[in-house]
């Protein structure tokens, strides 16, 4: 029994060391990338130096904060917290664009504000500015998550919705051509929400159209419908939004799809 416990403790220590190594390496790589992007001393000016210094300081501060969270979670033996603390690092070169459901990724603290370009009432009809800002970051990976608000804004008109969605994604591709793009499905409204009226009953039709759009654009579709189908307890009170426990499940789905 003593040998078994000893092996378990060694494995825990090894796993924790690997996690710390991963976080530290990611932070160092970011710092190096910032330094490599600098112009030669002849071209550099004082403003540029201040900007670079600020970026490095911010990266170090972020890394220290993440390490602190992981150490605390490890001390508590809380594996969930350890995993949660990794999300911001795993998404360090990624952005998420979407509506109020997607905005919960940052409001609940799973991702940072500069990784989430979302707004309450977000729709493909009103999110061009947010999407342009996300594309300006030239992320390695970009996740789109629109449609719930568009059910009402387009009065259930699938063709008009897809036409605008396609246009926004194409614009993003032009501004950030090297980004790998993933498009999330609509989450399923609750039965009570669907029966309450409006165009929520067309959510499946929208998802079918989004999936076809992804095939046409040669980008990957992420199907999240089963999450709420199997876990209705994750709905918030309105049967449309979700509670905080939904987000780790969704994030893991995106991590797996994009191999982050």
XYZ file of C-alpha atoms in Angstrom:
260
model
C 0.000 0.000 0.000
C 2.838 2.368 0.854
C 4.426 1.733 -2.551
C 1.117 2.474 -4.300
C 0.690 5.769 -2.452
C 4.271 6.706 -3.211
C 3.724 6.064 -6.925
C 0.496 8.115 -6.867
C 2.238 11.041 -5.213
C 5.065 10.855 -7.738
C 2.562 10.847 -10.585
C 0.727 13.860 -9.114
C 4.022 15.677 -8.807
C 4.957 14.744 -12.366
C 1.600 15.910 -13.728
C 1.839 19.197 -11.869
C 5.376 19.735 -13.139
C 4.178 19.112 -16.697
C 1.370 21.639 -16.253
C 3.748 24.288 -14.912
C 6.186 23.573 -17.734
C 3.399 23.962 -20.282
C 2.237 27.287 -18.868
C 5.759 28.678 -18.526
C 6.743 27.557 -22.029
C 3.638 29.144 -23.531
C 4.368 32.426 -21.777
C 8.008 32.418 -22.870
C 7.021 31.701 -26.466
C 4.700 34.699 -26.409
C 7.446 36.932 -25.044
C 9.885 35.680 -27.686
C 7.334 36.295 -30.446
C 6.924 39.876 -29.243
C 10.686 40.421 -29.227
C 11.075 38.864 -32.692
C 8.411 41.165 -34.074
C 10.428 44.225 -33.071
C 12.003 46.362 -35.764
C 15.742 46.878 -35.861
C 17.156 49.417 -33.375
C 17.536 51.905 -36.209
C 13.783 51.821 -36.851
C 12.650 51.571 -33.277
C 11.461 54.675 -31.545
C 10.512 55.492 -27.977
C 6.801 54.807 -28.464
C 7.534 51.371 -29.908
C 9.786 50.540 -26.975
C 7.053 51.509 -24.528
C 4.547 49.354 -26.417
C 6.843 46.324 -26.418
C 7.648 46.804 -22.760
C 3.941 46.947 -21.968
C 3.238 43.777 -23.967
C 6.009 41.876 -22.191
C 4.871 43.123 -18.812
C 1.296 42.095 -19.582
C 2.413 38.623 -20.737
C 4.492 38.059 -17.600
C 1.675 39.287 -15.367
C -0.820 36.990 -17.106
C 1.521 34.015 -16.760
C 2.109 34.717 -13.084
C -1.628 34.971 -12.468
C -2.286 31.682 -14.257
C 0.513 29.922 -12.375
C -0.872 31.240 -9.108
C -4.315 29.861 -9.919
C -2.888 26.457 -10.840
C -0.749 26.246 -7.705
C -3.744 27.081 -5.543
C -5.938 24.535 -7.323
C -3.228 21.884 -7.031
C -2.844 22.564 -3.309
C -6.591 22.078 -2.941
C -6.486 18.920 -5.064
C -9.057 20.493 -7.380
C -8.410 19.049 -10.855
C -11.336 20.966 -12.346
C -9.811 24.276 -11.324
C -6.445 23.209 -12.704
C -8.013 22.443 -16.071
C -10.025 25.670 -16.037
C -6.862 27.681 -15.405
C -5.389 26.239 -18.603
C -8.155 27.517 -20.893
C -6.785 31.041 -21.316
C -3.401 29.589 -22.255
C -4.835 27.028 -24.664
C -6.801 29.840 -26.340
C -3.857 32.267 -26.299
C -3.829 32.483 -30.118
C -7.588 32.123 -30.539
C -10.631 34.381 -30.640
C -14.331 33.695 -30.162
C -17.005 35.846 -31.798
C -20.671 35.618 -30.981
C -23.712 36.646 -28.981
C -24.555 36.915 -25.278
C -24.240 33.153 -24.770
C -20.685 33.259 -26.100
C -19.919 36.364 -24.028
C -20.287 34.157 -20.942
C -16.907 32.654 -21.823
C -15.251 35.813 -20.516
C -17.880 37.045 -18.064
C -17.578 33.775 -16.131
C -13.792 34.008 -16.309
C -13.024 31.001 -18.517
C -11.398 33.138 -21.221
C -9.989 36.648 -21.111
C -11.704 39.745 -22.474
C -9.221 40.049 -25.362
C -10.089 36.529 -26.533
C -13.857 37.028 -26.658
C -15.399 39.444 -29.173
C -19.057 39.146 -28.263
C -21.945 41.325 -27.204
C -25.402 41.037 -25.719
C -27.830 40.877 -28.620
C -24.994 39.883 -30.943
C -26.111 38.898 -34.427
C -24.559 38.588 -37.871
C -26.637 41.694 -38.566
C -24.821 43.914 -36.038
C -21.423 42.340 -35.291
C -19.215 43.475 -38.182
C -17.208 45.797 -35.929
C -16.515 43.057 -33.370
C -15.529 40.606 -36.097
C -13.207 43.149 -37.728
C -11.514 43.738 -34.366
C -11.056 39.995 -33.888
C -9.586 39.592 -37.378
C -7.130 42.420 -36.678
C -5.489 40.208 -34.057
C -4.581 37.696 -36.805
C -5.419 34.724 -34.573
C -4.327 31.196 -35.370
C -7.826 29.938 -34.614
C -11.196 31.691 -34.822
C -14.524 30.442 -33.494
C -17.875 31.885 -34.619
C -21.057 31.432 -32.591
C -24.107 33.252 -33.962
C -27.720 32.429 -34.689
C -29.922 32.547 -31.608
C -30.666 36.270 -31.909
C -30.776 35.963 -35.690
C -33.829 33.712 -35.442
C -35.847 36.779 -34.505
C -33.858 39.442 -36.342
C -34.331 37.658 -39.654
C -37.853 36.468 -38.801
C -36.742 32.901 -39.383
C -35.484 33.670 -42.886
C -32.643 31.192 -43.249
C -31.402 32.418 -46.628
C -30.938 36.029 -45.518
C -29.204 34.904 -42.317
C -26.766 32.625 -44.149
C -26.047 35.235 -46.809
C -24.922 37.715 -44.158
C -23.090 35.080 -42.076
C -21.182 33.951 -45.173
C -20.265 37.539 -46.015
C -18.875 38.174 -42.521
C -16.786 35.006 -42.524
C -15.397 35.814 -45.972
C -14.462 39.304 -44.774
C -12.724 37.749 -41.772
C -10.822 35.407 -44.105
C -9.586 38.347 -46.171
C -8.372 40.226 -43.103
C -6.858 37.158 -41.423
C -6.170 34.626 -44.197
C -4.065 32.254 -42.089
C -6.666 31.745 -39.357
C -8.313 28.342 -39.039
C -12.052 28.914 -38.759
C -14.622 26.934 -36.797
C -18.351 27.652 -36.644
C -20.438 26.565 -33.676
C -23.994 25.325 -34.039
C -26.895 27.058 -32.348
C -27.550 25.698 -28.894
C -30.981 24.137 -28.567
C -33.671 26.348 -26.975
C -35.680 24.609 -24.259
C -39.058 23.116 -25.159
C -40.806 25.805 -23.119
C -38.901 28.523 -24.986
C -39.818 27.023 -28.348
C -43.482 26.790 -27.417
C -43.515 30.364 -26.087
C -43.751 31.781 -29.597
C -41.437 33.570 -31.996
C -39.106 31.822 -34.397
C -37.250 29.599 -31.934
C -38.851 26.537 -33.520
C -36.634 27.126 -36.588
C -33.380 26.484 -34.705
C -32.826 23.105 -36.392
C -33.347 24.616 -39.841
C -30.762 27.279 -39.011
C -28.282 24.630 -37.884
C -28.753 22.659 -41.090
C -28.086 25.840 -43.068
C -25.003 26.701 -40.983
C -23.588 23.222 -41.538
C -24.077 23.568 -45.291
C -22.463 27.006 -45.198
C -19.415 25.482 -43.502
C -19.120 22.877 -46.240
C -19.369 25.583 -48.895
C -16.686 27.686 -47.202
C -14.530 24.668 -46.351
C -14.497 25.449 -42.634
C -15.356 23.136 -39.758
C -18.794 22.936 -38.157
C -18.931 22.173 -34.408
C -22.153 20.474 -33.364
C -23.012 21.330 -29.749
C -26.710 20.428 -29.793
C -26.337 17.301 -27.674
C -24.952 19.262 -24.713
C -28.269 20.802 -23.697
C -30.279 17.865 -25.003
C -28.556 15.595 -22.498
C -28.109 18.245 -19.780
C -31.248 20.430 -19.537
C -30.080 21.408 -16.046
C -27.542 23.671 -17.767
C -30.232 26.082 -18.998
C -30.521 29.428 -17.302
C -33.986 30.529 -16.187
C -35.093 31.788 -19.601
C -34.607 28.442 -21.386
C -32.278 30.082 -23.884
C -29.159 31.190 -22.052
C -26.985 28.810 -20.048
C -25.433 28.695 -16.599
C -21.710 28.674 -15.855
C -21.435 24.862 -15.802
C -22.190 24.786 -19.538
C -19.012 26.587 -20.540
C -16.313 24.030 -19.635
C -18.225 21.407 -21.640
C -18.471 23.750 -24.616
C -14.838 24.865 -24.316
C -13.637 21.261 -24.279
C -15.694 20.678 -27.444
C -13.908 23.564 -29.178
C -10.494 22.441 -27.893
C -11.060 18.970 -29.300
C -12.339 20.241 -32.662
C -9.421 22.612 -33.181
C -6.829 20.376 -31.500
C -5.671 23.244 -29.284
